[in-house]
Coordinates of C-alpha atoms in Angstrom, one line a residue:
X15 CA 26.3 -5.5 -2.3
X16 CA 25.0 -3.2 0.9
X17 CA 21.5 -3.7 2.2
X18 CA 19.5 -0.2 3.3
X19 CA 17.8 -0.3 6.7
X20 CA 14.0 -0.4 5.9
X21 CA 12.0 1.6 8.6
X22 CA 8.3 0.5 9.5
X23 CA 5.8 1.4 11.6
X24 CA 3.2 -0.6 12.6
X25 CA -0.1 1.8 15.2
X26 CA -3.0 -0.6 16.6
X27 CA -5.5 -0.9 19.5
X28 CA -7.2 -3.2 21.1
X29 CA -5.4 -5.8 17.6
X30 CA -5.5 -8.8 19.3
X31 CA -7.4 -11.2 16.3
X32 CA -4.5 -9.4 14.6
X33 CA -1.7 -8.2 15.3
X34 CA 0.9 -11.8 16.0
X35 CA 0.4 -12.7 13.1
X36 CA 1.0 -9.5 12.0
X37 CA 4.0 -9.5 13.7
X38 CA 6.0 -13.2 12.3
X39 CA 5.0 -11.7 9.3
X40 CA 7.7 -9.4 10.2
X41 CA 10.5 -10.8 12.2
X42 CA 10.6 -14.4 11.3
X43 CA 12.7 -12.9 7.7
X44 CA 15.4 -12.1 10.1
X45 CA 16.5 -9.1 7.4
X46 CA 19.3 -8.2 9.1
X47 CA 19.0 -4.3 9.0
X48 CA 15.7 -4.3 10.4
X49 CA 14.1 -1.2 12.3
X50 CA 10.8 -2.2 13.8
X51 CA 8.9 1.0 15.6
X52 CA 5.5 -0.8 16.9
X53 CA 2.9 2.0 18.6
X54 CA -0.4 1.0 20.2
X55 CA -3.2 3.5 21.3
X56 CA -3.7 1.7 24.6
X57 CA -4.8 -1.1 23.8
X58 CA -7.9 -3.0 26.9
X59 CA -8.1 -6.2 25.1
X60 CA -4.6 -9.3 24.7
X61 CA -2.9 -6.7 22.2
X62 CA -0.4 -5.8 25.0
X63 CA 0.6 -9.9 25.9
X64 CA 1.2 -10.8 22.1
X65 CA 3.4 -7.5 22.0
X66 CA 5.6 -8.3 24.4
X67 CA 6.2 -11.4 23.3
X68 CA 7.9 -10.0 20.4
X69 CA 9.7 -6.9 22.1
X70 CA 12.5 -8.0 21.8
X71 CA 12.4 -7.8 17.6
X72 CA 11.8 -4.5 17.8
X73 CA 13.4 -1.2 18.0
X74 CA 10.8 0.7 19.7
X75 CA 7.5 -0.3 21.7
X76 CA 5.0 1.8 23.6
X77 CA 1.5 2.1 24.5
X78 CA -0.1 5.5 25.4
X79 CA -3.5 7.2 23.9
X80 CA -2.8 9.3 20.9
X81 CA -4.8 11.8 18.8
X82 CA -5.0 8.8 16.5
X83 CA -4.1 6.2 13.5
X84 CA -2.2 8.5 11.7
X85 CA -0.3 10.9 13.4
X86 CA 0.5 7.8 15.6
X87 CA 1.8 6.5 11.6
X88 CA 4.0 10.1 12.3
X89 CA 4.9 9.6 15.3
X90 CA 6.6 6.0 14.4
X91 CA 8.1 7.5 10.4
X92 CA 9.5 10.6 12.9
X93 CA 11.3 7.4 15.8
X94 CA 12.5 5.2 12.2
X95 CA 15.8 5.8 11.5
X96 CA 16.3 3.0 8.4
X97 CA 17.3 4.7 4.7
X98 CA 13.7 2.4 2.9
X99 CA 10.1 3.3 5.1
X100 CA 7.2 2.1 4.9
X101 CA 3.4 1.5 7.2
X102 CA 2.3 -2.1 7.8
X103 CA -1.4 -1.6 8.8
X104 CA -2.2 -4.2 12.2
X105 CA -4.4 -6.6 10.3
X106 CA -2.4 -6.9 7.3
X107 CA 0.6 -9.0 6.8
X108 CA 4.0 -9.4 4.5
X109 CA 4.9 -11.6 2.3
X110 CA 7.9 -13.9 3.4
X111 CA 10.2 -12.6 0.9
X112 CA 9.0 -9.1 1.3
X113 CA 12.6 -7.8 2.5
X114 CA 15.0 -9.6 0.8
X115 CA 13.3 -7.8 -2.1
X116 CA 12.8 -4.3 -1.2
X117 CA 16.3 -4.4 0.1
X118 CA 17.7 -6.4 -2.5
X119 CA 15.6 -2.9 -4.8
X120 CA 16.9 -0.6 -3.8
X121 CA 20.3 -1.2 -3.2
X122 CA 20.1 -2.3 -6.9
X123 CA 18.9 1.3 -8.6
X124 CA 19.0 4.4 -6.6
X125 CA 17.8 6.0 -8.7
X126 CA 14.3 4.4 -7.2
X127 CA 12.9 6.5 -5.1
X128 CA 8.5 4.2 -4.3
X129 CA 7.8 1.3 -4.9
X130 CA 4.3 -1.5 -5.5
X131 CA 4.2 -4.6 -5.4
X132 CA 1.5 -6.9 -7.4
X133 CA -1.9 -6.1 -5.0
X134 CA -2.6 -9.7 -2.7
X135 CA -5.9 -11.1 -0.5
X136 CA -6.4 -11.8 2.6
X137 CA -10.3 -13.5 4.3
X138 CA -10.2 -13.0 8.1
X139 CA -9.0 -16.8 8.6
X140 CA -5.8 -15.4 7.4
X141 CA -5.5 -17.3 4.2
X142 CA -5.0 -15.6 0.9
X143 CA -7.6 -15.5 -1.4
X144 CA -6.2 -13.4 -4.3
X145 CA -3.5 -12.8 -6.0
X146 CA -3.3 -9.3 -9.0
X147 CA -4.5 -10.7 -12.6
X148 CA -2.2 -8.7 -14.0
X149 CA 2.4 -8.6 -13.7
X150 CA 3.7 -5.4 -13.1
X151 CA 1.3 -3.0 -14.2
X152 CA 2.0 0.8 -15.1
X153 CA 1.1 3.1 -12.4
X154 CA 2.3 7.1 -14.3
X155 CA 2.7 9.6 -12.5
X156 CA 0.6 12.3 -14.0
X157 CA -2.0 9.7 -13.6
X158 CA -1.9 9.6 -9.2
X159 CA -0.6 12.9 -9.1
X160 CA -3.7 14.3 -10.3
X161 CA -5.8 12.4 -7.6
X162 CA -7.0 9.8 -10.6
X163 CA -6.2 6.9 -8.3
X164 CA -9.6 6.2 -6.6
X165 CA -12.3 3.8 -6.9
X166 CA -14.1 5.5 -10.1
X167 CA -11.4 6.0 -12.2
X168 CA -7.9 4.4 -12.0
X169 CA -8.6 2.0 -8.5
X170 CA -7.3 2.6 -5.0
X171 CA -3.6 1.4 -4.2
X172 CA -2.1 -0.2 -2.1
X173 CA -0.7 0.9 1.1
X174 CA 0.9 -1.9 2.5
X175 CA 2.7 -3.5 -0.7
X176 CA 4.7 0.2 -0.5
X177 CA 8.0 1.4 0.5
X178 CA 9.9 3.9 -0.4
X179 CA 12.9 6.3 0.9
X180 CA 13.4 8.7 3.9
X181 CA 14.8 11.6 2.1
X182 CA 11.3 11.5 -0.5
X183 CA 8.6 11.9 2.8
X184 CA 11.6 14.5 4.1
X185 CA 11.0 16.6 0.1
X186 CA 7.0 16.6 0.9
X187 CA 7.2 17.1 4.7
X188 CA 5.3 13.5 5.9
X189 CA 1.5 13.3 6.2
X190 CA -0.9 16.1 6.4
X191 CA -2.2 15.3 9.9
X192 CA -5.4 17.9 9.7
X193 CA -6.8 14.1 6.9
X194 CA -8.9 11.6 8.8
X195 CA -9.3 9.4 6.5
X196 CA -7.7 10.0 3.7
X197 CA -3.6 10.9 4.6
X198 CA -2.5 8.4 2.8
X199 CA -4.2 9.0 -1.0
X200 CA -3.0 12.3 -0.4
X201 CA 0.4 11.1 0.5
X202 CA 0.7 8.8 -3.1
X203 CA -0.4 12.1 -4.9
X204 CA 2.4 14.5 -2.6
X205 CA 4.9 11.3 -4.1
X206 CA 4.2 11.3 -7.3
X207 CA 4.7 15.3 -7.7
X208 CA 8.2 14.0 -7.1
X209 CA 8.7 10.0 -7.5
X210 CA 6.9 7.4 -10.0
X211 CA 5.9 5.1 -8.9
X212 CA 8.0 1.4 -9.9
X213 CA 5.9 -1.1 -9.9
X214 CA 7.7 -4.4 -8.5
X215 CA 6.2 -7.8 -10.0
X216 CA 5.4 -9.9 -6.9
X217 CA 4.1 -9.0 -4.6
X218 CA 4.9 -7.6 -1.5
X219 CA 1.9 -7.4 1.0
X220 CA -0.9 -8.6 1.7
X221 CA -4.7 -7.5 2.7
X222 CA -6.5 -8.6 5.4
X223 CA -10.2 -8.2 4.4
X224 CA -12.8 -7.7 6.7
X225 CA -16.1 -6.8 4.8
X226 CA -18.0 -3.7 7.5
X227 CA -15.0 -3.7 10.1
X228 CA -12.4 -1.5 8.6
X229 CA -12.3 2.5 8.0
X230 CA -11.3 1.5 4.8
X231 CA -15.6 0.7 4.0
X232 CA -16.5 2.4 8.2
X233 CA -15.5 5.9 6.9
X234 CA -16.5 5.8 3.4
X235 CA -18.5 8.7 3.3
X236 CA -15.6 10.7 5.0
X237 CA -12.9 8.8 3.7
X238 CA -14.9 10.1 -0.3
X239 CA -15.0 14.0 0.9
X240 CA -11.7 14.1 1.5
X241 CA -10.8 12.9 -1.6
X242 CA -13.1 15.8 -3.4
X243 CA -11.1 18.4 -0.7
X244 CA -7.5 17.0 -2.6
X245 CA -8.4 16.9 -5.6
X246 CA -10.4 20.2 -5.8
X247 CA -8.2 21.8 -8.5
X248 CA -6.2 19.6 -9.9
X249 CA -7.0 18.2 -14.2
X250 CA -10.1 16.6 -14.5
X251 CA -10.3 13.1 -16.6
X252 CA -12.4 12.8 -19.6
X253 CA -15.3 13.3 -19.7
X254 CA -15.4 10.1 -21.8
X255 CA -13.6 8.6 -19.0
X256 CA -15.7 10.1 -16.6
X257 CA -19.1 9.0 -18.5
X258 CA -17.7 5.2 -19.4
X259 CA -16.4 4.9 -15.1
X260 CA -20.1 6.0 -14.8
X261 CA -22.1 2.9 -15.8
X262 CA -20.7 0.6 -12.7
X263 CA -18.0 -1.8 -12.0
X264 CA -17.5 -3.9 -15.3
X265 CA -16.9 -1.0 -17.2
X266 CA -14.2 0.3 -15.1
X267 CA -12.1 -2.4 -15.9
X268 CA -12.8 -2.6 -18.7
X269 CA -11.1 1.2 -19.2
X270 CA -8.4 0.3 -17.1
X271 CA -7.6 -2.6 -19.1
X272 CA -8.1 -0.5 -22.5
X273 CA -6.1 2.4 -20.9
X274 CA -1.8 1.9 -21.6
X275 CA 0.5 3.8 -20.7
X276 CA 4.5 4.5 -20.9
X277 CA 5.9 3.0 -16.6
X278 CA 8.9 1.7 -15.2
X279 CA 8.4 -1.6 -13.6
X280 CA 11.4 -4.3 -11.7
X281 CA 10.8 -7.9 -13.0
X282 CA 13.2 -10.8 -11.9
X283 CA 15.6 -12.3 -14.8
X284 CA 16.1 -16.3 -15.3
X285 CA 18.0 -15.7 -17.3
X286 CA 20.6 -12.4 -16.0
X287 CA 19.0 -13.5 -12.0
X288 CA 18.4 -10.8 -11.2
X289 CA 15.9 -8.1 -10.2
X290 CA 15.9 -5.4 -14.2
X291 CA 14.5 -2.4 -14.0
X292 CA 12.9 -1.1 -17.4
X293 CA 10.9 1.1 -18.4
X294 CA 7.2 0.2 -20.9
X295 CA 4.1 0.9 -21.8
X296 CA 2.2 -1.6 -19.5
X297 CA -1.7 -1.9 -18.3
X298 CA -3.1 0.3 -16.0
X299 CA -5.4 -2.4 -15.0
X300 CA -4.6 -4.6 -12.5
X301 CA -6.9 -7.5 -13.1
X302 CA -7.0 -9.6 -16.3
X303 CA -11.0 -10.1 -17.9
X304 CA -10.8 -13.7 -16.2
X305 CA -10.3 -12.0 -12.6
X306 CA -13.7 -9.5 -13.7
X307 CA -15.5 -12.3 -15.1
X308 CA -14.6 -14.6 -12.2
X309 CA -15.7 -12.3 -9.8
X310 CA -19.1 -11.6 -10.9
X311 CA -19.4 -15.5 -11.1
X312 CA -18.7 -15.4 -7.9
X313 CA -21.4 -12.7 -6.8
X314 CA -24.0 -14.2 -8.4
X315 CA -23.3 -18.1 -7.0

């Protein structure tokens, strides 16, 4: 099996607290066909000293002022040469098996253009604190294209766990740089107009949760405003679904657990000793009832 070249882009600015863990999570996998582009926005802390220690593993590295994260990602993607692409933020990590699994999946299933792994989460110290409880949830293509993967409906899609073929990126024209906060949300919506998002039954990345520090929390109002702009004129979710979701987080999770949809998934068959792709009716929830009850208990202590 010939593995595809995987192109990764990491952009950073003053990220000396976390960038080494990100770099090590990629480079220590020794994936034989890696194209890794790192663009720094002119860091003033110790970030550049750390990056230089790993520069031999990078296809391209530069440090200069940019016009923001999405502009830098778009620039990095224009430098990338691989058939399979992704970006990894400077505080998130890949897991030790990630690139091997991704390369094998894209080599084995030429009809697959876009995949996502099971969500996983880190704390500030880099400890894995949670892995999604549902094995290979379904991601209905029409739901993504309609903009329903937002907090108030189906929940967020985990960007760091996404990989796609370059041809899909080129088909949609990459990121919409008029968006400052929700360009990734818009990209997934446009991807879904052309391809299924295929769920892979293993974690592929971990998102570092830093409440109050990240763009996703600090710029939340602006993010929601851009999402509303992107989804204007698209099909609305059923009125009953929207009404139930307004009754709180517990009800939102319950509705997601009750929604089962036909969707493609890739899971490992121990009998066949290989990854297998099937179309299956799957829950759209990524958490189980036990997960939700545990989270509620933790918040009350």
